[in-house]
XYZ file of C-alpha atoms in Angstrom:
734
model
C -60.158 -0.118 11.004
C -63.095 -2.349 11.900
C -66.279 -1.925 9.833
C -69.266 -0.276 11.573
C -71.958 -2.592 12.916
C -75.703 -2.231 13.072
C -77.253 -0.949 16.266
C -79.245 -3.675 18.056
C -81.817 -3.715 20.821
C -84.085 -6.423 22.336
C -87.864 -6.709 22.378
C -88.823 -6.963 26.039
C -92.059 -8.940 25.569
C -90.337 -11.673 23.590
C -87.535 -11.838 26.154
C -90.061 -12.282 28.940
C -91.708 -15.151 27.040
C -88.291 -16.746 26.499
C -87.421 -16.398 30.186
C -90.806 -17.864 31.211
C -90.260 -20.922 28.986
C -86.754 -21.357 30.427
C -88.073 -21.023 33.981
C -90.726 -23.667 33.376
C -88.248 -25.997 31.632
C -85.811 -25.730 34.528
C -88.585 -26.293 37.085
C -89.681 -29.313 35.068
C -86.130 -30.669 35.045
C -86.100 -30.988 38.852
C -89.428 -32.827 38.700
C -88.017 -35.208 36.060
C -84.961 -35.953 38.226
C -87.135 -36.870 41.235
C -89.456 -38.944 39.045
C -86.563 -40.917 37.539
C -85.110 -41.633 41.005
C -88.471 -42.650 42.456
C -89.252 -45.302 39.825
C -87.622 -48.608 39.066
C -85.047 -49.048 36.319
C -87.397 -49.610 33.367
C -89.903 -46.913 34.309
C -87.083 -44.532 35.204
C -85.571 -44.972 31.751
C -88.881 -43.997 30.134
C -89.257 -40.935 32.319
C -85.649 -39.943 31.636
C -86.162 -39.997 27.859
C -89.589 -38.309 28.003
C -88.357 -35.698 30.462
C -85.310 -34.930 28.339
C -87.625 -34.412 25.360
C -89.827 -31.899 27.222
C -87.006 -30.049 28.986
C -84.771 -29.970 25.901
C -87.609 -28.571 23.798
C -88.131 -25.831 26.361
C -84.451 -24.839 26.316
C -84.457 -25.007 22.507
C -87.426 -22.637 22.335
C -85.874 -20.292 24.924
C -82.647 -19.941 22.936
C -84.590 -19.352 19.711
C -86.866 -16.697 21.251
C -83.904 -14.786 22.665
C -82.629 -14.452 19.085
C -86.108 -13.530 17.833
C -86.135 -10.744 20.447
C -83.017 -9.300 18.781
C -84.166 -6.183 16.855
C -82.091 -5.044 13.822
C -82.699 -2.143 11.390
C -83.431 -4.696 8.681
C -86.038 -7.438 8.467
C -84.665 -10.929 9.234
C -85.859 -14.524 8.910
C -84.771 -17.980 10.094
C -83.980 -21.004 7.946
C -86.348 -23.693 9.240
C -84.060 -26.747 8.720
C -81.251 -25.086 10.701
C -83.657 -24.138 13.496
C -84.912 -27.728 13.676
C -81.352 -29.014 13.623
C -80.776 -27.268 16.978
C -83.597 -29.231 18.602
C -81.754 -32.575 18.857
C -78.647 -31.107 20.604
C -80.988 -29.420 23.094
C -82.626 -32.762 23.937
C -79.242 -34.499 24.251
C -77.887 -31.744 26.520
C -80.969 -32.007 28.750
C -80.678 -35.801 28.873
C -77.034 -35.512 29.961
C -77.874 -32.960 32.642
C -80.734 -35.082 34.014
C -78.574 -38.209 34.055
C -75.830 -36.500 36.066
C -78.281 -35.077 38.551
C -79.874 -38.472 39.247
C -76.491 -39.846 40.348
C -76.103 -39.118 44.071
C -72.548 -40.470 44.341
C -71.268 -38.929 41.102
C -67.611 -37.802 41.622
C -67.237 -34.076 42.181
C -64.575 -33.686 39.483
C -66.721 -35.367 36.843
C -69.678 -33.287 37.991
C -67.701 -30.091 37.312
C -66.592 -31.359 33.908
C -70.178 -32.289 33.081
C -71.417 -28.828 34.102
C -68.863 -27.229 31.813
C -69.905 -29.419 28.867
C -73.601 -28.627 29.452
C -72.787 -24.891 29.524
C -70.838 -25.184 26.263
C -73.750 -27.134 24.784
C -76.257 -24.418 25.672
C -74.000 -21.771 24.145
C -73.636 -23.967 21.067
C -77.429 -24.142 20.910
C -77.653 -20.349 20.631
C -74.865 -20.376 18.021
C -76.797 -22.884 15.873
C -79.915 -20.737 16.110
C -77.852 -17.692 15.062
C -76.607 -19.652 12.063
C -80.225 -19.939 10.878
C -80.090 -16.167 10.042
C -78.164 -15.872 6.781
C -76.448 -12.427 6.326
C -74.466 -11.110 3.416
C -71.768 -10.194 4.375
C -71.504 -12.546 7.343
C -71.576 -11.661 11.053
C -68.668 -11.491 13.469
C -68.584 -12.334 17.198
C -67.341 -10.354 20.170
C -64.993 -12.616 22.151
C -65.518 -10.917 25.516
C -69.263 -11.071 25.233
C -69.006 -14.774 24.318
C -66.836 -15.381 27.399
C -69.391 -13.566 29.545
C -72.197 -15.648 28.066
C -70.260 -18.845 28.828
C -69.537 -17.798 32.415
C -73.173 -16.903 33.081
C -74.381 -20.198 31.629
C -71.733 -22.183 33.561
C -72.730 -20.461 36.825
C -76.358 -21.379 36.161
C -75.391 -25.025 35.520
C -73.341 -25.334 38.709
C -75.977 -23.640 40.859
C -78.711 -25.820 39.352
C -76.739 -29.033 39.920
C -76.043 -28.116 43.551
C -79.659 -27.140 44.201
C -81.098 -30.322 42.707
C -78.573 -32.500 44.560
C -79.523 -30.956 47.896
C -83.222 -31.225 47.142
C -82.786 -34.985 46.656
C -81.592 -35.292 50.242
C -84.225 -33.004 51.784
C -86.768 -31.321 49.537
C -86.882 -27.560 50.298
C -90.127 -25.584 50.732
C -91.884 -24.571 47.533
C -90.979 -20.911 47.914
C -87.278 -21.646 48.336
C -87.345 -24.015 45.428
C -89.101 -21.348 43.313
C -86.488 -18.725 44.194
C -83.670 -21.095 43.225
C -85.276 -21.913 39.901
C -85.916 -18.216 39.294
C -82.284 -17.342 39.891
C -80.914 -20.195 37.797
C -83.235 -19.475 34.880
C -82.246 -15.798 35.066
C -78.580 -16.806 34.710
C -79.369 -19.054 31.726
C -81.450 -16.366 30.055
C -78.796 -13.706 30.674
C -76.219 -15.996 29.107
C -78.315 -16.482 26.007
C -79.004 -12.734 25.717
C -75.295 -12.036 26.087
C -74.647 -14.663 23.400
C -77.102 -12.915 21.031
C -75.565 -9.562 21.911
C -72.122 -10.908 20.941
C -73.362 -11.327 17.338
C -72.211 -8.255 15.329
C -73.961 -7.544 11.976
C -72.054 -5.253 9.609
C -73.779 -2.091 8.426
C -75.326 -2.583 5.008
C -75.636 -6.343 5.390
C -78.579 -8.070 3.743
C -80.600 -10.965 5.255
C -80.848 -13.747 2.659
C -83.354 -15.775 4.789
C -85.958 -13.068 5.063
C -88.449 -15.144 3.110
C -88.200 -18.058 5.514
C -89.509 -18.013 9.123
C -90.294 -14.413 9.767
C -92.876 -12.306 11.493
C -94.586 -12.809 14.856
C -97.239 -15.432 14.004
C -94.905 -18.393 13.927
C -93.424 -17.281 17.259
C -96.803 -17.521 18.930
C -97.435 -20.958 17.395
C -94.011 -22.116 18.544
C -94.523 -20.889 22.094
C -97.951 -22.503 22.343
C -96.734 -25.876 21.051
C -93.721 -25.975 23.356
C -95.793 -24.896 26.345
C -98.409 -27.585 25.655
C -95.676 -30.232 25.391
C -94.144 -29.265 28.734
C -97.536 -29.040 30.439
C -98.453 -32.515 29.216
C -95.148 -33.882 30.466
C -95.583 -32.134 33.799
C -99.114 -33.460 34.250
C -97.942 -36.974 33.402
C -95.256 -36.772 36.064
C -97.695 -35.375 38.618
C -100.109 -38.208 37.897
C -97.254 -40.690 38.223
C -96.216 -39.153 41.544
C -99.819 -39.334 42.776
C -100.052 -42.972 41.694
C -96.787 -43.739 43.464
C -97.989 -42.027 46.630
C -101.174 -44.033 46.561
C -99.241 -47.209 45.913
C -96.825 -46.388 48.722
C -99.742 -45.603 51.020
C -101.258 -48.960 50.136
C -97.938 -50.702 50.742
C -97.532 -48.897 54.066
C -101.084 -49.797 55.003
C -100.448 -53.439 54.145
C -97.215 -53.385 56.139
C -99.006 -51.852 59.113
C -101.751 -54.437 58.830
C -99.173 -57.214 58.597
C -97.278 -55.770 61.556
C -100.534 -55.537 63.511
C -101.312 -59.143 62.654
C -97.804 -60.191 63.698
C -98.170 -58.292 66.961
C -101.588 -59.804 67.568
C -100.240 -63.270 66.777
C -97.452 -62.800 69.337
C -99.479 -61.153 72.116
C -102.070 -62.433 74.505
C -105.416 -60.617 74.124
C -106.326 -61.188 77.777
C -103.301 -59.533 79.430
C -101.661 -57.671 76.557
C -98.397 -59.514 77.267
C -96.404 -61.607 74.839
C -97.836 -65.072 74.318
C -95.818 -68.276 74.138
C -95.107 -67.892 70.403
C -93.920 -64.301 70.824
C -91.766 -65.172 73.828
C -90.127 -68.101 72.092
C -89.490 -66.018 68.958
C -87.932 -63.242 71.033
C -85.737 -65.741 72.873
C -84.596 -67.473 69.676
C -83.838 -64.139 68.008
C -81.717 -63.137 70.983
C -79.517 -66.179 70.395
C -79.515 -66.305 66.592
C -79.654 -62.713 65.314
C -76.186 -61.456 64.215
C -77.194 -57.885 65.101
C -78.227 -58.772 68.652
C -75.813 -58.085 71.534
C -73.717 -60.906 72.934
C -75.738 -63.245 75.124
C -74.858 -62.640 78.747
C -76.171 -64.119 81.995
C -79.888 -64.748 81.695
C -82.551 -67.079 82.969
C -86.001 -68.237 81.951
C -88.671 -68.776 84.598
C -91.832 -70.759 83.931
C -94.500 -69.892 86.477
C -97.544 -72.131 86.901
C -100.420 -70.652 88.883
C -101.615 -73.488 91.103
C -105.344 -73.959 91.513
C -106.610 -71.911 88.544
C -108.441 -74.853 87.011
C -110.275 -75.519 90.267
C -111.258 -71.858 90.489
C -112.494 -71.965 86.900
C -114.678 -74.969 87.638
C -116.043 -73.237 90.752
C -116.529 -69.631 89.614
C -116.310 -69.794 85.834
C -113.920 -68.506 83.185
C -114.723 -64.833 83.841
C -113.266 -65.055 87.356
C -110.151 -66.868 86.201
C -109.609 -64.337 83.384
C -109.827 -61.445 85.844
C -107.479 -63.304 88.180
C -104.858 -63.716 85.442
C -105.101 -60.022 84.560
C -104.547 -59.117 88.221
C -101.591 -61.485 88.469
C -100.049 -60.120 85.251
C -100.057 -56.602 86.725
C -98.583 -57.826 90.009
C -95.840 -59.810 88.306
C -94.905 -56.815 86.158
C -94.627 -54.703 89.315
C -92.403 -57.336 90.959
C -90.037 -57.677 87.996
C -86.858 -55.721 87.424
C -86.518 -53.184 84.645
C -85.636 -54.958 81.401
C -87.278 -58.268 82.332
C -89.827 -59.643 79.866
C -93.077 -61.288 80.961
C -95.323 -63.445 78.780
C -98.662 -65.170 79.336
C -97.864 -68.602 77.934
C -100.974 -70.621 78.741
C -104.267 -70.082 80.546
C -102.569 -70.641 83.920
C -98.870 -70.127 83.133
C -96.453 -67.220 82.700
C -92.969 -67.091 81.199
C -90.329 -64.569 82.226
C -86.932 -63.697 80.785
C -84.499 -62.016 83.157
C -81.097 -60.703 82.041
C -77.974 -59.826 83.990
C -78.514 -62.087 87.017
C -75.821 -64.733 87.292
C -76.008 -65.293 91.050
C -78.396 -68.074 92.054
C -79.298 -66.335 95.282
C -80.367 -63.162 93.459
C -82.523 -65.335 91.194
C -83.976 -66.999 94.288
C -84.942 -63.598 95.708
C -86.590 -62.673 92.400
C -88.507 -65.967 92.424
C -89.616 -65.294 96.003
C -90.925 -61.845 95.029
C -92.875 -63.339 92.144
C -94.234 -66.097 94.371
C -95.291 -63.570 97.023
C -97.001 -61.431 94.369
C -99.020 -64.429 93.182
C -99.887 -65.638 96.679
C -101.372 -62.306 97.784
C -105.195 -62.639 97.852
C -107.208 -61.174 94.973
C -110.694 -59.752 95.504
C -112.744 -60.496 92.368
C -116.470 -59.723 92.313
C -116.678 -60.062 96.085
C -114.750 -63.358 96.210
C -111.325 -63.470 97.813
C -109.179 -65.814 95.728
C -105.805 -67.075 96.900
C -103.464 -69.084 94.689
C -99.813 -70.063 94.746
C -97.113 -70.409 92.114
C -94.839 -73.271 91.100
C -91.778 -71.731 89.462
C -89.175 -73.508 87.348
C -85.861 -71.749 86.715
C -83.346 -72.516 83.957
C -80.156 -70.512 83.489
C -77.743 -69.714 80.679
C -75.066 -70.977 80.094
C -76.035 -74.190 81.945
C -78.858 -74.408 79.387
C -76.878 -73.163 76.423
C -79.570 -72.318 73.856
C -83.157 -71.075 73.664
C -84.663 -74.537 73.203
C -82.935 -75.953 76.275
C -83.791 -72.905 78.382
C -87.479 -73.377 77.662
C -87.365 -77.160 78.083
C -85.384 -77.060 81.320
C -87.591 -74.320 82.790
C -90.595 -76.523 82.048
C -88.910 -79.550 83.653
C -88.056 -77.553 86.766
C -91.616 -76.186 86.947
C -93.053 -79.710 86.757
C -90.682 -80.743 89.528
C -91.911 -77.833 91.659
C -95.513 -78.898 91.025
C -94.719 -82.476 92.005
C -93.201 -81.111 95.194
C -96.654 -79.844 96.178
C -96.629 -76.419 94.509
C -95.989 -73.013 95.986
C -92.187 -73.368 95.620
C -89.540 -72.550 93.060
C -87.081 -75.063 91.677
C -83.780 -74.646 89.827
C -82.933 -76.966 86.984
C -79.724 -78.869 87.673
C -77.831 -80.546 84.856
C -77.545 -84.267 85.472
C -80.336 -84.401 88.066
C -83.127 -85.533 85.781
C -82.910 -89.145 86.972
C -82.983 -88.340 90.695
C -85.843 -85.878 90.487
C -88.421 -88.145 92.132
C -86.260 -88.789 95.200
C -85.427 -85.092 95.549
C -89.082 -84.151 95.292
C -89.955 -86.558 98.099
C -87.015 -85.343 100.227
C -88.028 -81.711 99.628
C -91.612 -82.439 100.600
C -90.458 -83.960 103.891
C -87.995 -81.130 104.496
C -90.756 -78.526 104.160
C -92.533 -80.151 107.126
C -89.399 -80.933 109.158
C -89.560 -77.669 111.112
C -93.214 -78.097 112.083
C -92.628 -81.733 113.043
C -89.622 -80.837 115.245
C -87.299 -83.050 113.204
C -84.470 -80.514 112.928
C -81.854 -80.127 115.629
C -78.572 -78.432 116.299
C -75.356 -80.159 117.228
C -72.504 -78.145 118.666
C -68.759 -78.646 118.185
C -66.471 -76.982 120.739
C -63.665 -74.576 119.885
C -60.718 -74.436 122.305
C -58.088 -71.820 123.021
C -54.801 -73.132 121.636
C -52.748 -71.843 124.556
C -54.587 -73.311 127.559
C -57.287 -75.605 126.170
C -60.168 -73.579 127.610
C -63.482 -73.484 125.801
C -63.776 -70.371 123.609
C -67.078 -71.170 121.957
C -68.993 -73.698 119.882
C -70.157 -73.958 116.283
C -73.814 -74.807 115.639
C -74.321 -77.471 112.978
C -77.730 -78.381 111.535
C -78.943 -81.983 111.647
C -82.159 -83.612 110.403
C -83.576 -86.650 112.155
C -85.903 -88.076 109.489
C -88.587 -90.424 110.848
C -87.884 -92.999 108.123
C -84.468 -92.198 106.642
C -82.836 -91.655 110.012
C -80.145 -89.019 110.404
C -79.895 -87.243 107.034
C -76.539 -85.679 106.214
C -76.484 -81.916 105.509
C -74.587 -82.766 102.333
C -77.816 -84.467 101.186
C -80.559 -82.081 102.227
C -78.804 -78.683 101.937
C -78.560 -78.889 98.088
C -82.249 -79.869 98.018
C -83.102 -76.859 100.190
C -81.132 -74.575 97.871
C -82.768 -75.978 94.748
C -86.329 -75.678 96.074
C -85.937 -72.346 97.833
C -85.978 -73.616 101.430
C -82.468 -72.539 102.405
C -83.635 -69.154 103.675
C -86.210 -70.703 105.995
C -83.663 -73.229 107.298
C -81.126 -70.469 107.918
C -83.612 -68.484 109.991
C -84.507 -71.597 111.986
C -80.838 -72.273 112.774
C -80.303 -68.663 113.877
C -83.381 -68.752 116.123
C -82.549 -72.191 117.564
C -78.956 -71.169 118.329
C -80.040 -68.039 120.198
C -82.726 -69.976 122.049
C -80.110 -72.538 123.138
C -77.728 -69.826 124.306
C -80.513 -68.499 126.487
C -81.165 -71.969 127.940
C -77.452 -72.456 128.665
C -77.338 -69.078 130.354
C -80.224 -70.117 132.594
C -78.271 -73.320 133.286
C -75.295 -71.246 134.424
C -73.128 -71.504 131.320
C -72.427 -68.694 128.831
C -71.064 -70.129 125.608
C -70.554 -68.064 122.410
C -72.155 -69.838 119.458
C -71.049 -69.570 115.816
C -73.743 -69.892 113.157
C -73.076 -70.291 109.432
C -74.810 -67.816 107.115
C -75.700 -69.048 103.646
C -75.154 -66.964 100.529
C -78.917 -66.618 100.232
C -79.184 -65.136 103.726
C -76.328 -62.716 103.103
C -78.166 -61.342 100.060
C -81.413 -60.790 101.987
C -81.799 -57.031 102.597
C -83.571 -57.584 105.951
C -80.934 -59.945 107.421
C -79.677 -57.396 109.968
C -83.230 -56.698 111.123
C -83.945 -60.417 111.532
C -80.748 -60.935 113.547
C -81.639 -58.011 115.805
C -85.155 -59.383 116.360
C -83.866 -62.877 117.245
C -81.355 -61.484 119.763
C -84.025 -59.350 121.405
C -86.554 -62.173 121.477
C -84.209 -64.531 123.335
C -82.419 -61.799 125.319
C -78.984 -62.803 124.076
C -76.077 -60.304 124.152
C -74.999 -59.655 120.531
C -71.340 -60.383 121.332
C -72.278 -64.002 122.169
C -73.345 -64.648 118.558
C -70.723 -65.306 115.891
C -71.864 -65.255 112.268
C -69.640 -67.219 109.897
C -69.588 -66.419 106.164
C -67.468 -68.439 103.758
C -64.732 -66.534 101.944
C -66.134 -67.309 98.480
C -69.584 -65.979 99.424
C -68.164 -62.841 101.041
C -66.041 -62.056 97.970
C -68.738 -62.881 95.400
C -70.248 -59.391 95.638
C -67.774 -57.288 97.595
C -69.811 -54.114 97.882
C -73.010 -55.899 98.944
C -71.072 -58.009 101.470
C -69.435 -54.957 102.976
C -72.758 -53.159 103.362
C -74.283 -56.168 105.119
C -71.173 -56.694 107.285
C -71.351 -53.084 108.428
C -75.023 -53.474 109.377
C -74.307 -56.648 111.350
C -71.289 -55.055 113.012
C -73.485 -52.160 114.159
C -75.661 -54.709 115.994
C -72.606 -55.937 117.907
C -72.393 -59.546 116.708
C -69.013 -61.055 115.870
C -68.192 -61.826 112.248
C -65.957 -64.626 111.024
C -64.592 -65.485 107.561
C -64.976 -69.253 107.127
C -62.991 -71.587 104.828
C -60.302 -68.955 104.365
C -57.807 -69.799 101.641
C -60.248 -71.398 99.197
C -61.533 -68.162 97.646
C -60.003 -65.101 96.026
C -59.876 -62.525 98.788
C -58.543 -59.080 98.075
C -56.373 -57.794 100.920
C -57.716 -54.259 100.456
C -61.281 -55.512 100.967
C -60.278 -57.909 103.731
C -58.743 -54.987 105.632
C -62.010 -53.043 105.406
C -64.318 -55.895 106.472
C -65.376 -55.631 110.166
C -64.597 -59.310 110.818
C -63.168 -60.544 114.134
C -61.685 -63.902 113.115
C -60.607 -66.120 110.232
C -61.132 -69.860 110.037
C -58.418 -71.640 108.052
C -59.917 -74.198 105.702
C -59.569 -77.813 106.810
C -57.831 -78.729 103.553
C -54.693 -76.915 104.763
C -54.947 -78.404 108.275
C -55.039 -81.953 106.941
C -51.699 -81.465 105.118
C -49.811 -79.799 107.956
C -47.935 -82.936 109.017
C -46.738 -83.851 105.528
C -46.541 -80.579 103.592
C -44.149 -77.736 104.205
C -46.180 -75.639 101.766
C -49.289 -76.084 103.891
C -47.376 -74.976 106.994
C -46.038 -71.928 105.124
C -49.530 -70.974 103.970
C -51.007 -71.357 107.456
C -48.154 -69.340 108.956
C -48.705 -66.566 106.381
C -52.442 -66.527 107.068
C -51.876 -66.326 110.828
C -49.439 -63.434 110.483
C -51.741 -61.618 108.084
C -54.749 -62.079 110.372
C -52.852 -60.905 113.456
C -51.580 -57.866 111.539
C -55.223 -57.023 110.766
C -56.284 -57.603 114.378
C -58.121 -60.873 113.657
C -58.121 -64.124 115.596
C -57.364 -67.326 113.728
C -59.291 -70.574 114.118
C -57.916 -73.856 112.795
C -60.802 -76.234 112.000
C -60.640 -79.915 111.186
C -57.896 -80.730 113.735
C -57.755 -84.507 114.064
C -54.256 -85.331 115.370
C -52.043 -84.177 118.212
C -49.318 -83.293 115.710
C -51.665 -80.935 113.836
C -52.636 -79.245 117.107
C -48.968 -78.853 118.066
C -48.042 -77.280 114.729
C -50.996 -74.851 114.849
C -50.104 -73.823 118.398
C -46.453 -73.304 117.430
C -47.632 -71.119 114.519
C -49.629 -69.044 117.085
C -53.081 -70.075 115.895
C -55.568 -68.715 118.455
C -58.315 -71.369 118.533
C -58.598 -75.028 117.535
C -61.626 -77.066 116.478
C -61.886 -80.675 115.370
C -62.509 -84.318 116.165
C -59.311 -84.396 118.238
C -61.160 -82.495 120.962
C -64.811 -83.338 120.412
C -67.281 -84.315 117.744
C -70.471 -82.300 117.194
C -72.909 -83.170 119.947
C -76.426 -82.255 121.127
C -76.893 -79.353 123.522
C -77.282 -81.365 126.727
C -74.294 -83.575 125.809
C -72.200 -80.419 125.549
C -73.141 -79.570 129.150
C -72.044 -83.055 130.217
C -68.822 -82.539 128.299
C -68.274 -79.231 130.078
C -69.065 -80.838 133.441
C -66.395 -83.460 132.870
C -63.928 -80.610 132.412
C -64.848 -79.221 135.836
C -67.332 -76.533 134.850
C -69.765 -75.537 137.604
C -73.418 -76.043 136.624
C -75.635 -73.845 138.739
C -78.918 -75.484 137.690
C -80.041 -78.932 136.589
C -79.515 -79.886 132.960
C -82.553 -78.863 130.918
C -84.875 -81.719 130.006
C -87.158 -79.971 127.517
C -87.160 -82.141 124.453
C -83.441 -82.310 123.640
C -82.653 -85.292 121.496
C -80.506 -87.784 123.391
C -76.832 -88.150 122.596
C -77.365 -91.234 120.494
C -78.629 -89.020 117.653
C -75.344 -87.082 117.410
C -73.325 -88.485 114.525
C -73.464 -91.950 116.115
C -71.701 -90.704 119.279
C -73.259 -91.811 122.602
C -73.072 -89.783 125.767
C -70.618 -92.259 127.251
C -68.411 -91.953 124.190
C -68.499 -88.182 124.553
C -67.188 -88.456 128.092
C -64.625 -91.103 127.160
C -63.249 -88.950 124.349
C -62.289 -86.223 126.761
C -61.092 -88.493 129.620
C -58.969 -90.565 127.248
C -57.260 -87.476 125.870
C -56.945 -85.614 129.146
C -56.190 -81.925 129.090
C -52.793 -82.152 130.728
C -51.275 -84.712 128.270
C -52.646 -82.664 125.383
C -51.098 -79.454 126.663
C -47.798 -81.207 127.323
C -47.759 -82.528 123.732
C -48.565 -79.129 122.311
C -45.856 -77.540 124.442
C -43.234 -79.822 122.933
């Protein structure tokens, strides 16, 4: 039979003091954890040790007061050395708990083991305090109450660890944090009370330590000392946090100031755009930064505003500054989304454009920028008009940032030497011939006004009967000094300096004008005109074609527009949209140089074209290559299956003509029948074939036949009479 035990009860006031100390110690522990994490290694170590001292002392006092609150029928006292011996374990337990909670990536399994050890340590702390009360006979312990005390303490440890870990990620509001600390401290305090309740004192036992720490005075002294220690630690951490906030604010302020200085150093104060330094840095970073996306098609344009220095000398710097601000706004409005504009110098802009690999799209962008600059500006009552010289360099032809900038500058200087107001592409390998190209470009710009351009026409014949089916208009330039300049020489210059669009419009207008003159002379001849890639990308091409036809009163079906296969297939969707617009007008469409590109049959079937022209490279090999004959035969069958006529160009021998006719090619064109010739020579050529001319040959400024590829009018007539239509047809029939 178990001996009877003394009845026990707890003093509520002392328990409340113990719980308050535990609450404050636990609240302080979270502050210590954040302070340790916020400081560097050395400072964090100091705060860890100091915080463990304050928090551990609070837990030590809480456990002691919960035993002091235990009321027995006899007077008890505590042995001071034993009570003090419990202080060091309390500090060590707190240090271990703080250390675990500062580790964000601490393994979950070790965290659970650590929580269990801390709970056992806190229970051991109460056991050491209980050992400071010396009873005779000794006390016994209730196992179930001990287990309950351990479970309550362990639950408090786990909840506290989870709460502090989450607060490190996102600090909760003060009221939520207070409720968590209140609940955790209540669990700890309940565990310690349950631990004290598990101590069973036999009836009749005597306290041998009654003369040691006893009474209520020392309890008040203890509580005051512990509270002062924790308050001092808390204030120190608050002051440290305030100092860190001020330091961080200063650091942030310095960073903002440095960032503002960097921004100011890379931006132009006049326009607010990037300056040359900022633009170059951005461009270099785009090539060199590992985190930047892969470099795709891009170009750099250097735009020099012509005439700004003269305006500055005339009106002053204020006018020129206002002009540059106006131009900056206009250029930004003309750019595409994602393009970057910079004000490089007092009279120069730089622009970076991404995603444009087609030269003709870049040419259209340069034309928009040039038009934006050339529009008059009204500044303080003065209407100022300037132009722009634009240099264009492209990646990957210029394969790094340095070359892009250098080549754009070279091209801009070339445009300025050409007289300004134009754009110029940089061409690799053309640095040495720049002077000659500049002079040729300057003359070409005035060739239209000086009536130096002309059209020569090469007949196309029906393969079956040799009748004329139409002519192809070919551009020629009669230079006053250089003589007849080959298109192979001046067309690349026109493309580089942005003149190809103007030349294309002139050819279209001249061809329609000539058709009208032939009609008035009694001859209706369909004329084929080549469209450049630049023209095909112009959104108003269909409108321009319609206006030219109306102006010269030419039926649309008499005009044939030829587009090379490679140009048509370069941007399928854009080509199809433009082809549909031209087809709505009623003009005929032809795919030129077929066989040299990469046509898709599905797209070719959808294009509203009327004919295909087989590239001359296949025609030249017909006599010696079975493969060439097979390719031409396949093209003819494919075209006929799609309802298209086939034209064989570059026919130079009777054998080639015979093979093409046998393969059912519809029309033939080449030197075998006639060389390109001026308009009036074509009428002579037609007259020699027996055509009836109802009116005299026009004599309104046509260049005589001696200008046509070195072919005189007599030679034109001899070419046809020597061949003779009948012998040619007999040869083809064989």
